[in-house]
């Protein structure tokens, strides 16, 4: 079945669905045929269907119904009080939504409490790196993932990027918390609410004349798109830390992956698409993430907003030029050029020459009692970056949108 006919069949069947705020994918001409085997997934088996044609068959029609019934304001008001993983769902929710959320909040049988304990140590030791990488590697990469950039820009969240980024940062903050998936944690709540948001965006975005004019699909945010975004997070983060020479014990590396495997499952991604190992993750990312990176007008605008966020926590350390230099250092000259990030005469060469020695000094791999001033600046930048990209997740409410971005 050709692509257009297939889209029309799916659209006619009401199969709208998948990941909106986290969304991604490639232009149609850049799509690589899906060859990744489900044998490499946490499920270990599956039909092998290209996830570009798979959405969220449970959440999508449900949330579409909630929107069409006009229930969103009441549901959002009730869900503001639901914040902890073990907390009962609020009374008064529509019965069909309550039933879905009770199912969606259950961890899969393959959840490993031992690994979730181990990842606490990993997050504690690597928290500053993670804050920097989630913001400047993963966050900035999202602006050169065309479908993600367009979905974010034209959805309701695109009208208030400060609020939108805070809600995205909450997921990064919650997954790093000691009790992320424990009864007193918030990660399960965050994932379930985000899954509802994504389903709403899938229902709403095709109605946006602005998005429709630039989109190369009729149904946004497929499971393939979701995995592209997923790889921009844990896969990219682990690749960067490995490239920097950060020593990570195998058990902690596995535990970090496991925490993100659970995140994918709780966001509604099918187990057959979630990589079971880092080797499988790198293999899948090479097929679905690397080929789709490209500039868009929307992505350039979003990147500029991100680079200007540092002003609120600058303290003389964090500023647009430094954030731009770190973006260039992490993502390369080509992507920096796409995003119209100018070269920095001081920071660009300083990062190229001094970053890996700084990491070695910080990790105790290279004795350097009289570290140069640049190393202190790097360490201070790490702390400010963590504050910017994680502490923005102060108490906020992830809510179901009921409109697209105002024109």
mmCIF file of C-alpha atoms in Angstrom:
data_model
loop_
_atom_site.group_PDB
_atom_site.id
_atom_site.type_symbol
_atom_site.label_atom_id
_atom_site.label_comp_id
_atom_site.label_asym_id
_atom_site.label_seq_id
_atom_site.Cartn_x
_atom_site.Cartn_y
_atom_site.Cartn_z
ATOM 1 C CA UNK A 1 0.000 0.000 0.000
ATOM 2 C CA UNK A 2 1.520 3.346 -0.919
ATOM 3 C CA UNK A 3 2.151 5.929 1.772
ATOM 4 C CA UNK A 4 -0.702 8.281 0.930
ATOM 5 C CA UNK A 5 -3.298 5.517 0.703
ATOM 6 C CA UNK A 6 -2.077 4.029 3.948
ATOM 7 C CA UNK A 7 -2.405 7.360 5.725
ATOM 8 C CA UNK A 8 -5.918 7.838 4.433
ATOM 9 C CA UNK A 9 -6.975 4.372 5.597
ATOM 10 C CA UNK A 10 -5.545 5.018 9.047
ATOM 11 C CA UNK A 11 -7.127 8.443 9.205
ATOM 12 C CA UNK A 12 -10.505 7.098 8.165
ATOM 13 C CA UNK A 13 -10.245 4.454 10.869
ATOM 14 C CA UNK A 14 -9.707 7.076 13.550
ATOM 15 C CA UNK A 15 -6.248 5.771 14.403
ATOM 16 C CA UNK A 16 -4.832 9.091 15.522
ATOM 17 C CA UNK A 17 -2.184 8.742 18.179
ATOM 18 C CA UNK A 18 1.244 8.706 19.769
ATOM 19 C CA UNK A 19 3.789 11.055 21.252
ATOM 20 C CA UNK A 20 3.290 14.838 20.896
ATOM 21 C CA UNK A 21 5.342 16.815 23.397
ATOM 22 C CA UNK A 22 8.180 14.315 23.077
ATOM 23 C CA UNK A 23 7.516 13.688 19.360
ATOM 24 C CA UNK A 24 9.802 13.232 16.395
ATOM 25 C CA UNK A 25 10.507 11.720 12.997
ATOM 26 C CA UNK A 26 11.997 12.345 9.602
ATOM 27 C CA UNK A 27 10.896 13.980 6.411
ATOM 28 C CA UNK A 28 9.272 11.415 4.148
ATOM 29 C CA UNK A 29 12.205 11.447 1.737
ATOM 30 C CA UNK A 30 14.629 10.659 4.570
ATOM 31 C CA UNK A 31 12.770 7.701 6.031
ATOM 32 C CA UNK A 32 14.909 4.575 6.200
ATOM 33 C CA UNK A 33 13.044 1.262 5.832
ATOM 34 C CA UNK A 34 12.399 -0.345 9.215
ATOM 35 C CA UNK A 35 14.646 -3.394 9.587
ATOM 36 C CA UNK A 36 15.294 -3.437 13.347
ATOM 37 C CA UNK A 37 14.300 -6.817 14.759
ATOM 38 C CA UNK A 38 11.918 -7.108 17.747
ATOM 39 C CA UNK A 39 14.202 -9.907 18.978
ATOM 40 C CA UNK A 40 16.446 -7.114 20.258
ATOM 41 C CA UNK A 41 13.662 -5.521 22.315
ATOM 42 C CA UNK A 42 12.681 -5.828 25.967
ATOM 43 C CA UNK A 43 9.696 -7.820 24.749
ATOM 44 C CA UNK A 44 11.924 -10.170 22.780
ATOM 45 C CA UNK A 45 9.271 -10.679 20.139
ATOM 46 C CA UNK A 46 6.787 -8.785 18.003
ATOM 47 C CA UNK A 47 5.267 -8.464 14.573
ATOM 48 C CA UNK A 48 8.099 -6.322 13.227
ATOM 49 C CA UNK A 49 5.680 -3.721 11.848
ATOM 50 C CA UNK A 50 7.290 -0.393 10.984
ATOM 51 C CA UNK A 51 6.400 1.773 14.024
ATOM 52 C CA UNK A 52 5.789 4.692 11.655
ATOM 53 C CA UNK A 53 2.326 3.140 11.181
ATOM 54 C CA UNK A 54 1.669 2.446 14.872
ATOM 55 C CA UNK A 55 0.248 5.009 17.304
ATOM 56 C CA UNK A 56 -1.424 4.658 20.726
ATOM 57 C CA UNK A 57 -4.504 2.577 20.043
ATOM 58 C CA UNK A 58 -5.722 2.787 23.642
ATOM 59 C CA UNK A 59 -5.096 6.413 24.600
ATOM 60 C CA UNK A 60 -5.865 8.131 21.298
ATOM 61 C CA UNK A 61 -9.594 7.420 20.880
ATOM 62 C CA UNK A 62 -10.149 7.882 24.609
ATOM 63 C CA UNK A 63 -8.551 11.325 24.798
ATOM 64 C CA UNK A 64 -10.236 12.345 21.545
ATOM 65 C CA UNK A 65 -13.552 11.510 23.223
ATOM 66 C CA UNK A 66 -12.621 13.495 26.350
ATOM 67 C CA UNK A 67 -11.811 16.492 24.138
ATOM 68 C CA UNK A 68 -14.938 16.206 22.036
ATOM 69 C CA UNK A 69 -17.135 15.882 25.144
ATOM 70 C CA UNK A 70 -15.678 19.104 26.555
ATOM 71 C CA UNK A 71 -14.370 17.316 29.659
ATOM 72 C CA UNK A 72 -10.781 18.618 29.511
ATOM 73 C CA UNK A 73 -11.128 21.587 31.937
ATOM 74 C CA UNK A 74 -12.771 19.408 34.601
ATOM 75 C CA UNK A 75 -10.263 16.581 34.114
ATOM 76 C CA UNK A 76 -7.294 18.946 34.368
ATOM 77 C CA UNK A 77 -8.674 20.478 37.558
ATOM 78 C CA UNK A 78 -9.044 17.031 39.128
ATOM 79 C CA UNK A 79 -5.644 15.753 37.990
ATOM 80 C CA UNK A 80 -3.817 18.711 39.546
ATOM 81 C CA UNK A 81 -4.262 16.935 42.875
ATOM 82 C CA UNK A 82 -2.802 13.634 41.596
ATOM 83 C CA UNK A 83 0.965 13.891 42.088
ATOM 84 C CA UNK A 84 2.333 10.707 43.715
ATOM 85 C CA UNK A 85 2.677 7.245 42.198
ATOM 86 C CA UNK A 86 0.691 5.467 44.931
ATOM 87 C CA UNK A 87 -1.972 8.147 45.284
ATOM 88 C CA UNK A 88 -5.525 7.099 44.388
ATOM 89 C CA UNK A 89 -6.960 8.710 41.280
ATOM 90 C CA UNK A 90 -9.201 11.696 42.059
ATOM 91 C CA UNK A 91 -12.885 11.031 42.488
ATOM 92 C CA UNK A 92 -15.031 12.450 39.737
ATOM 93 C CA UNK A 93 -12.922 11.460 36.727
ATOM 94 C CA UNK A 94 -14.911 10.106 33.767
ATOM 95 C CA UNK A 95 -15.203 6.331 34.169
ATOM 96 C CA UNK A 96 -13.534 5.468 30.868
ATOM 97 C CA UNK A 97 -10.579 7.731 31.626
ATOM 98 C CA UNK A 98 -10.235 6.364 35.158
ATOM 99 C CA UNK A 99 -10.188 2.769 33.903
ATOM 100 C CA UNK A 100 -7.491 3.579 31.352
ATOM 101 C CA UNK A 101 -5.319 5.424 33.876
ATOM 102 C CA UNK A 102 -5.528 2.559 36.378
ATOM 103 C CA UNK A 103 -4.151 0.228 33.694
ATOM 104 C CA UNK A 104 -1.608 2.736 32.411
ATOM 105 C CA UNK A 105 -0.078 3.367 35.847
ATOM 106 C CA UNK A 106 0.976 -0.278 36.356
ATOM 107 C CA UNK A 107 4.650 -1.088 35.883
ATOM 108 C CA UNK A 108 5.344 -3.920 33.438
ATOM 109 C CA UNK A 109 6.218 -7.371 34.806
ATOM 110 C CA UNK A 110 9.819 -6.955 33.620
ATOM 111 C CA UNK A 111 10.437 -3.953 35.920
ATOM 112 C CA UNK A 112 13.557 -4.724 37.996
ATOM 113 C CA UNK A 113 13.598 -3.182 41.460
ATOM 114 C CA UNK A 114 17.257 -4.072 41.866
ATOM 115 C CA UNK A 115 18.200 -1.971 38.845
ATOM 116 C CA UNK A 116 15.997 0.872 40.037
ATOM 117 C CA UNK A 117 17.977 0.851 43.281
ATOM 118 C CA UNK A 118 21.287 0.817 41.421
ATOM 119 C CA UNK A 119 20.327 3.739 39.194
ATOM 120 C CA UNK A 120 20.028 5.938 42.289
ATOM 121 C CA UNK A 121 23.806 5.761 42.693
ATOM 122 C CA UNK A 122 24.349 6.483 39.015
ATOM 123 C CA UNK A 123 22.104 9.544 39.080
ATOM 124 C CA UNK A 124 23.737 10.800 42.267
ATOM 125 C CA UNK A 125 27.254 10.562 40.842
ATOM 126 C CA UNK A 126 26.400 11.813 37.351
ATOM 127 C CA UNK A 127 23.639 14.294 38.116
ATOM 128 C CA UNK A 128 25.586 17.359 36.980
ATOM 129 C CA UNK A 129 26.527 15.753 33.674
ATOM 130 C CA UNK A 130 22.941 14.619 33.176
ATOM 131 C CA UNK A 131 21.584 18.133 33.715
ATOM 132 C CA UNK A 132 23.937 19.487 31.076
ATOM 133 C CA UNK A 133 23.317 16.671 28.596
ATOM 134 C CA UNK A 134 19.527 16.604 28.912
ATOM 135 C CA UNK A 135 19.491 20.321 28.204
ATOM 136 C CA UNK A 136 22.206 20.946 25.631
ATOM 137 C CA UNK A 137 22.557 17.579 23.906
ATOM 138 C CA UNK A 138 19.022 16.176 24.039
ATOM 139 C CA UNK A 139 17.161 19.482 24.300
ATOM 140 C CA UNK A 140 18.993 21.218 21.493
ATOM 141 C CA UNK A 141 18.915 18.067 19.348
ATOM 142 C CA UNK A 142 15.123 18.164 19.533
ATOM 143 C CA UNK A 143 15.183 21.406 17.534
ATOM 144 C CA UNK A 144 16.779 19.621 14.550
ATOM 145 C CA UNK A 145 14.338 16.714 14.598
ATOM 146 C CA UNK A 146 11.892 18.178 12.067
ATOM 147 C CA UNK A 147 8.676 16.484 13.148
ATOM 148 C CA UNK A 148 9.352 17.144 16.813
ATOM 149 C CA UNK A 149 10.213 20.788 16.218
ATOM 150 C CA UNK A 150 7.035 21.339 14.182
ATOM 151 C CA UNK A 151 4.813 19.467 16.625
ATOM 152 C CA UNK A 152 6.141 21.468 19.558
ATOM 153 C CA UNK A 153 6.020 24.802 17.769
ATOM 154 C CA UNK A 154 2.446 24.514 16.474
ATOM 155 C CA UNK A 155 0.887 22.824 19.511
ATOM 156 C CA UNK A 156 -0.400 24.743 22.505
ATOM 157 C CA UNK A 157 2.938 24.433 24.320
ATOM 158 C CA UNK A 158 4.746 26.312 21.583
ATOM 159 C CA UNK A 159 3.037 29.547 22.625
ATOM 160 C CA UNK A 160 4.745 29.517 26.043
ATOM 161 C CA UNK A 161 8.115 27.805 25.731
ATOM 162 C CA UNK A 162 9.179 28.636 29.274
ATOM 163 C CA UNK A 163 6.214 26.658 30.588
ATOM 164 C CA UNK A 164 6.664 23.957 27.942
ATOM 165 C CA UNK A 165 10.335 23.438 28.801
ATOM 166 C CA UNK A 166 9.559 23.339 32.522
ATOM 167 C CA UNK A 167 7.097 20.514 31.930
ATOM 168 C CA UNK A 168 9.586 18.626 29.794
ATOM 169 C CA UNK A 169 12.273 19.181 32.437
ATOM 170 C CA UNK A 170 9.950 17.627 35.023
ATOM 171 C CA UNK A 171 10.302 14.259 33.320
ATOM 172 C CA UNK A 172 14.096 14.549 33.496
ATOM 173 C CA UNK A 173 13.890 15.656 37.112
ATOM 174 C CA UNK A 174 11.497 12.891 38.134
ATOM 175 C CA UNK A 175 13.446 10.081 36.462
ATOM 176 C CA UNK A 176 16.545 11.184 38.379
ATOM 177 C CA UNK A 177 14.756 11.226 41.737
ATOM 178 C CA UNK A 178 15.625 8.589 44.334
ATOM 179 C CA UNK A 179 12.062 7.295 44.438
ATOM 180 C CA UNK A 180 11.241 7.788 40.745
ATOM 181 C CA UNK A 181 9.132 4.646 40.280
ATOM 182 C CA UNK A 182 8.549 3.959 43.978
ATOM 183 C CA UNK A 183 5.192 4.567 45.690
ATOM 184 C CA UNK A 184 6.203 8.015 46.944
ATOM 185 C CA UNK A 185 7.749 9.115 43.659
ATOM 186 C CA UNK A 186 6.226 11.010 40.733
ATOM 187 C CA UNK A 187 7.651 9.422 37.582
ATOM 188 C CA UNK A 188 4.672 7.146 36.930
ATOM 189 C CA UNK A 189 2.268 10.074 37.328
ATOM 190 C CA UNK A 190 4.379 12.219 35.011
ATOM 191 C CA UNK A 191 4.470 9.494 32.348
ATOM 192 C CA UNK A 192 0.732 8.803 32.453
ATOM 193 C CA UNK A 193 -0.131 12.504 32.276
ATOM 194 C CA UNK A 194 2.350 12.984 29.442
ATOM 195 C CA UNK A 195 0.793 10.063 27.576
ATOM 196 C CA UNK A 196 -2.580 11.814 27.806
ATOM 197 C CA UNK A 197 -1.045 15.068 26.563
ATOM 198 C CA UNK A 198 0.521 13.301 23.605
ATOM 199 C CA UNK A 199 -2.787 11.712 22.647
ATOM 200 C CA UNK A 200 -4.452 15.135 22.818
ATOM 201 C CA UNK A 201 -1.804 16.715 20.615
ATOM 202 C CA UNK A 202 -2.281 13.938 18.071
ATOM 203 C CA UNK A 203 -5.993 14.673 17.954
ATOM 204 C CA UNK A 204 -5.597 18.457 17.814
ATOM 205 C CA UNK A 205 -2.572 19.056 15.624
ATOM 206 C CA UNK A 206 -4.098 17.805 12.346
ATOM 207 C CA UNK A 207 -6.700 20.556 12.806
ATOM 208 C CA UNK A 208 -4.032 23.275 12.786
ATOM 209 C CA UNK A 209 -3.825 24.951 9.369
ATOM 210 C CA UNK A 210 -0.327 26.148 10.254
ATOM 211 C CA UNK A 211 0.976 22.664 11.069
ATOM 212 C CA UNK A 212 -0.823 21.126 8.095
ATOM 213 C CA UNK A 213 0.916 23.503 5.691
ATOM 214 C CA UNK A 214 4.387 22.292 6.711
ATOM 215 C CA UNK A 215 3.850 18.730 7.959
ATOM 216 C CA UNK A 216 4.723 15.794 5.736
ATOM 217 C CA UNK A 217 2.236 13.475 7.399
ATOM 218 C CA UNK A 218 -1.476 13.542 8.183
ATOM 219 C CA UNK A 219 -1.193 11.661 11.477
ATOM 220 C CA UNK A 220 1.566 12.991 13.740
ATOM 221 C CA UNK A 221 3.647 11.290 16.386
ATOM 222 C CA UNK A 222 3.964 7.631 15.526
ATOM 223 C CA UNK A 223 5.748 5.103 17.713
ATOM 224 C CA UNK A 224 8.748 5.477 15.428
ATOM 225 C CA UNK A 225 8.695 9.209 16.194
ATOM 226 C CA UNK A 226 8.566 8.438 19.888
ATOM 227 C CA UNK A 227 11.632 6.221 19.644
ATOM 228 C CA UNK A 228 13.509 8.952 17.784
ATOM 229 C CA UNK A 229 12.918 11.278 20.723
ATOM 230 C CA UNK A 230 13.779 8.509 23.178
ATOM 231 C CA UNK A 231 17.157 8.057 21.495
ATOM 232 C CA UNK A 232 17.824 11.788 21.737
ATOM 233 C CA UNK A 233 17.688 11.278 25.509
ATOM 234 C CA UNK A 234 19.288 8.150 27.081
ATOM 235 C CA UNK A 235 21.092 6.873 23.984
ATOM 236 C CA UNK A 236 22.630 10.252 23.208
ATOM 237 C CA UNK A 237 23.483 10.904 26.857
ATOM 238 C CA UNK A 238 25.272 7.574 27.242
ATOM 239 C CA UNK A 239 27.142 8.063 23.951
ATOM 240 C CA UNK A 240 28.368 11.465 25.107
ATOM 241 C CA UNK A 241 29.505 10.306 28.541
ATOM 242 C CA UNK A 242 31.267 7.305 27.007
ATOM 243 C CA UNK A 243 32.959 9.586 24.484
ATOM 244 C CA UNK A 244 34.139 11.857 27.296
ATOM 245 C CA UNK A 245 35.742 8.907 29.066
ATOM 246 C CA UNK A 246 33.461 9.045 32.126
ATOM 247 C CA UNK A 247 33.973 5.712 33.947
ATOM 248 C CA UNK A 248 30.593 4.024 34.424
ATOM 249 C CA UNK A 249 30.326 0.565 36.021
ATOM 250 C CA UNK A 250 28.390 -1.908 33.873
ATOM 251 C CA UNK A 251 25.702 -2.384 36.528
ATOM 252 C CA UNK A 252 25.047 1.372 36.684
ATOM 253 C CA UNK A 253 24.989 1.651 32.898
ATOM 254 C CA UNK A 254 22.420 -1.158 32.698
ATOM 255 C CA UNK A 255 20.366 0.429 35.465
ATOM 256 C CA UNK A 256 20.309 3.805 33.682
ATOM 257 C CA UNK A 257 19.060 2.102 30.522
ATOM 258 C CA UNK A 258 16.423 0.220 32.519
ATOM 259 C CA UNK A 259 15.013 3.412 34.021
ATOM 260 C CA UNK A 260 14.521 4.776 30.498
ATOM 261 C CA UNK A 261 13.116 1.489 29.189
ATOM 262 C CA UNK A 262 10.425 1.782 31.848
ATOM 263 C CA UNK A 263 9.830 5.398 30.866
ATOM 264 C CA UNK A 264 9.241 4.344 27.250
ATOM 265 C CA UNK A 265 6.782 1.653 28.317
ATOM 266 C CA UNK A 266 4.893 4.014 30.636
ATOM 267 C CA UNK A 267 4.605 6.575 27.823
ATOM 268 C CA UNK A 268 2.776 3.980 25.741
ATOM 269 C CA UNK A 269 5.589 2.711 23.501
ATOM 270 C CA UNK A 270 5.190 -0.967 22.690
ATOM 271 C CA UNK A 271 7.736 -3.274 24.290
ATOM 272 C CA UNK A 272 8.711 -4.655 20.872
ATOM 273 C CA UNK A 273 10.215 -1.275 19.956
ATOM 274 C CA UNK A 274 12.154 -0.657 23.199
ATOM 275 C CA UNK A 275 15.818 -1.785 22.904
ATOM 276 C CA UNK A 276 16.936 -4.421 25.395
ATOM 277 C CA UNK A 277 20.599 -3.325 25.501
ATOM 278 C CA UNK A 278 22.848 -0.409 24.668
ATOM 279 C CA UNK A 279 24.099 -2.264 21.604
ATOM 280 C CA UNK A 280 20.529 -2.582 20.349
ATOM 281 C CA UNK A 281 19.797 1.040 21.268
ATOM 282 C CA UNK A 282 22.789 2.274 19.281
ATOM 283 C CA UNK A 283 21.782 0.092 16.350
ATOM 284 C CA UNK A 284 18.214 1.392 16.314
ATOM 285 C CA UNK A 285 19.327 5.010 16.784
ATOM 286 C CA UNK A 286 21.564 4.696 13.743
ATOM 287 C CA UNK A 287 18.511 3.801 11.718
ATOM 288 C CA UNK A 288 15.848 6.164 13.091
ATOM 289 C CA UNK A 289 17.599 9.159 14.696
ATOM 290 C CA UNK A 290 20.784 9.989 12.816
ATOM 291 C CA UNK A 291 19.246 10.120 9.301
ATOM 292 C CA UNK A 292 16.376 12.452 10.236
ATOM 293 C CA UNK A 293 18.290 15.379 11.720
ATOM 294 C CA UNK A 294 17.684 18.488 9.636
ATOM 295 C CA UNK A 295 16.936 22.213 10.059
ATOM 296 C CA UNK A 296 13.468 23.765 9.956
ATOM 297 C CA UNK A 297 12.351 27.391 10.485
ATOM 298 C CA UNK A 298 10.431 26.229 13.554
ATOM 299 C CA UNK A 299 13.492 24.489 14.980
ATOM 300 C CA UNK A 300 15.671 27.561 14.539
ATOM 301 C CA UNK A 301 13.129 29.663 16.456
ATOM 302 C CA UNK A 302 12.884 27.082 19.247
ATOM 303 C CA UNK A 303 16.670 26.840 19.522
ATOM 304 C CA UNK A 304 16.949 30.600 19.929
ATOM 305 C CA UNK A 305 14.399 30.491 22.740
ATOM 306 C CA UNK A 306 16.352 27.714 24.467
ATOM 307 C CA UNK A 307 19.653 29.565 24.154
ATOM 308 C CA UNK A 308 18.134 32.647 25.789
ATOM 309 C CA UNK A 309 16.788 30.789 28.829
ATOM 310 C CA UNK A 310 20.057 31.172 30.699
ATOM 311 C CA UNK A 311 19.407 34.807 31.540
ATOM 312 C CA UNK A 312 17.252 33.844 34.517
ATOM 313 C CA UNK A 313 20.060 31.910 36.242
ATOM 314 C CA UNK A 314 23.106 33.489 34.616
ATOM 315 C CA UNK A 315 25.078 34.635 37.607
ATOM 316 C CA UNK A 316 27.825 35.769 35.241
ATOM 317 C CA UNK A 317 28.467 32.208 34.085
ATOM 318 C CA UNK A 318 25.558 31.143 31.915
ATOM 319 C CA UNK A 319 24.778 33.208 28.824
ATOM 320 C CA UNK A 320 23.718 32.746 25.236
ATOM 321 C CA UNK A 321 27.279 32.688 23.818
ATOM 322 C CA UNK A 322 28.384 29.993 26.271
ATOM 323 C CA UNK A 323 25.264 27.908 25.720
ATOM 324 C CA UNK A 324 25.818 28.232 21.987
ATOM 325 C CA UNK A 325 29.441 27.150 22.287
ATOM 326 C CA UNK A 326 28.470 24.085 24.310
ATOM 327 C CA UNK A 327 25.806 23.248 21.742
ATOM 328 C CA UNK A 328 28.391 23.431 18.956
ATOM 329 C CA UNK A 329 30.812 21.322 20.989
ATOM 330 C CA UNK A 330 28.226 18.612 21.704
ATOM 331 C CA UNK A 331 26.317 18.469 18.427
ATOM 332 C CA UNK A 332 28.949 19.591 15.913
ATOM 333 C CA UNK A 333 29.520 22.412 13.450
ATOM 334 C CA UNK A 334 26.860 21.292 10.978
ATOM 335 C CA UNK A 335 23.986 21.348 13.473
ATOM 336 C CA UNK A 336 25.277 24.596 15.005
ATOM 337 C CA UNK A 337 25.219 26.067 11.504
ATOM 338 C CA UNK A 338 21.655 24.871 10.933
ATOM 339 C CA UNK A 339 20.622 26.631 14.149
ATOM 340 C CA UNK A 340 22.465 29.837 13.199
ATOM 341 C CA UNK A 341 24.707 29.645 16.271
ATOM 342 C CA UNK A 342 27.677 31.919 15.804
ATOM 343 C CA UNK A 343 31.243 30.817 16.542
ATOM 344 C CA UNK A 344 32.789 31.937 19.829
ATOM 345 C CA UNK A 345 36.443 32.976 19.711
ATOM 346 C CA UNK A 346 37.131 32.038 23.331
ATOM 347 C CA UNK A 347 34.741 29.257 24.294
ATOM 348 C CA UNK A 348 34.892 27.140 21.121
ATOM 349 C CA UNK A 349 38.653 26.427 21.271
ATOM 350 C CA UNK A 350 38.609 26.229 25.060
ATOM 351 C CA UNK A 351 36.031 23.439 24.975
ATOM 352 C CA UNK A 352 37.852 21.540 22.246
ATOM 353 C CA UNK A 353 41.138 21.572 24.145
ATOM 354 C CA UNK A 354 40.160 21.455 27.804
ATOM 355 C CA UNK A 355 36.879 19.550 28.193
ATOM 356 C CA UNK A 356 38.208 15.969 28.234
ATOM 357 C CA UNK A 357 41.081 16.835 30.608
ATOM 358 C CA UNK A 358 38.531 18.579 32.824
ATOM 359 C CA UNK A 359 36.410 15.410 32.904
ATOM 360 C CA UNK A 360 39.499 13.341 33.726
ATOM 361 C CA UNK A 361 40.413 15.704 36.569
ATOM 362 C CA UNK A 362 36.863 15.730 37.890
ATOM 363 C CA UNK A 363 36.663 11.923 37.797
ATOM 364 C CA UNK A 364 40.016 11.527 39.528
ATOM 365 C CA UNK A 365 41.573 9.884 36.482
ATOM 366 C CA UNK A 366 44.156 12.626 35.986
ATOM 367 C CA UNK A 367 45.936 14.188 38.970
ATOM 368 C CA UNK A 368 45.909 17.933 38.497
ATOM 369 C CA UNK A 369 46.071 19.712 41.871
ATOM 370 C CA UNK A 370 46.460 23.131 40.288
ATOM 371 C CA UNK A 371 43.641 22.961 37.762
ATOM 372 C CA UNK A 372 43.475 26.016 35.506
ATOM 373 C CA UNK A 373 40.771 28.625 35.844
ATOM 374 C CA UNK A 374 38.920 27.121 32.856
ATOM 375 C CA UNK A 375 38.235 23.940 34.839
ATOM 376 C CA UNK A 376 36.575 25.909 37.620
ATOM 377 C CA UNK A 377 34.445 27.667 35.006
ATOM 378 C CA UNK A 378 33.460 24.318 33.494
ATOM 379 C CA UNK A 379 32.456 22.956 36.889
ATOM 380 C CA UNK A 380 30.435 26.062 37.657
ATOM 381 C CA UNK A 381 28.769 25.812 34.264
ATOM 382 C CA UNK A 382 27.732 22.231 35.003
ATOM 383 C CA UNK A 383 26.035 23.355 38.172
ATOM 384 C CA UNK A 384 24.264 26.252 36.477
ATOM 385 C CA UNK A 385 23.168 24.027 33.599
ATOM 386 C CA UNK A 386 21.709 21.499 36.012
ATOM 387 C CA UNK A 387 19.846 24.331 37.727
ATOM 388 C CA UNK A 388 18.545 25.651 34.418
ATOM 389 C CA UNK A 389 17.400 22.404 32.852
ATOM 390 C CA UNK A 390 16.312 20.445 35.923
ATOM 391 C CA UNK A 391 15.339 22.892 38.652
ATOM 392 C CA UNK A 392 12.928 24.520 36.231
ATOM 393 C CA UNK A 393 10.791 21.524 37.188
ATOM 394 C CA UNK A 394 9.529 23.200 40.357
ATOM 395 C CA UNK A 395 5.955 22.181 41.236
ATOM 396 C CA UNK A 396 4.040 22.299 37.969
ATOM 397 C CA UNK A 397 0.989 20.626 36.559
ATOM 398 C CA UNK A 398 1.135 18.659 33.315
ATOM 399 C CA UNK A 399 -2.273 19.264 31.743
ATOM 400 C CA UNK A 400 -4.170 18.075 28.695
ATOM 401 C CA UNK A 401 -4.308 20.791 26.021
ATOM 402 C CA UNK A 402 -7.604 21.606 24.352
ATOM 403 C CA UNK A 403 -6.304 23.904 21.601
ATOM 404 C CA UNK A 404 -3.355 24.262 19.263
ATOM 405 C CA UNK A 405 -0.981 27.237 19.327
ATOM 406 C CA UNK A 406 -3.009 30.410 18.809
ATOM 407 C CA UNK A 407 -2.424 31.830 15.318
#
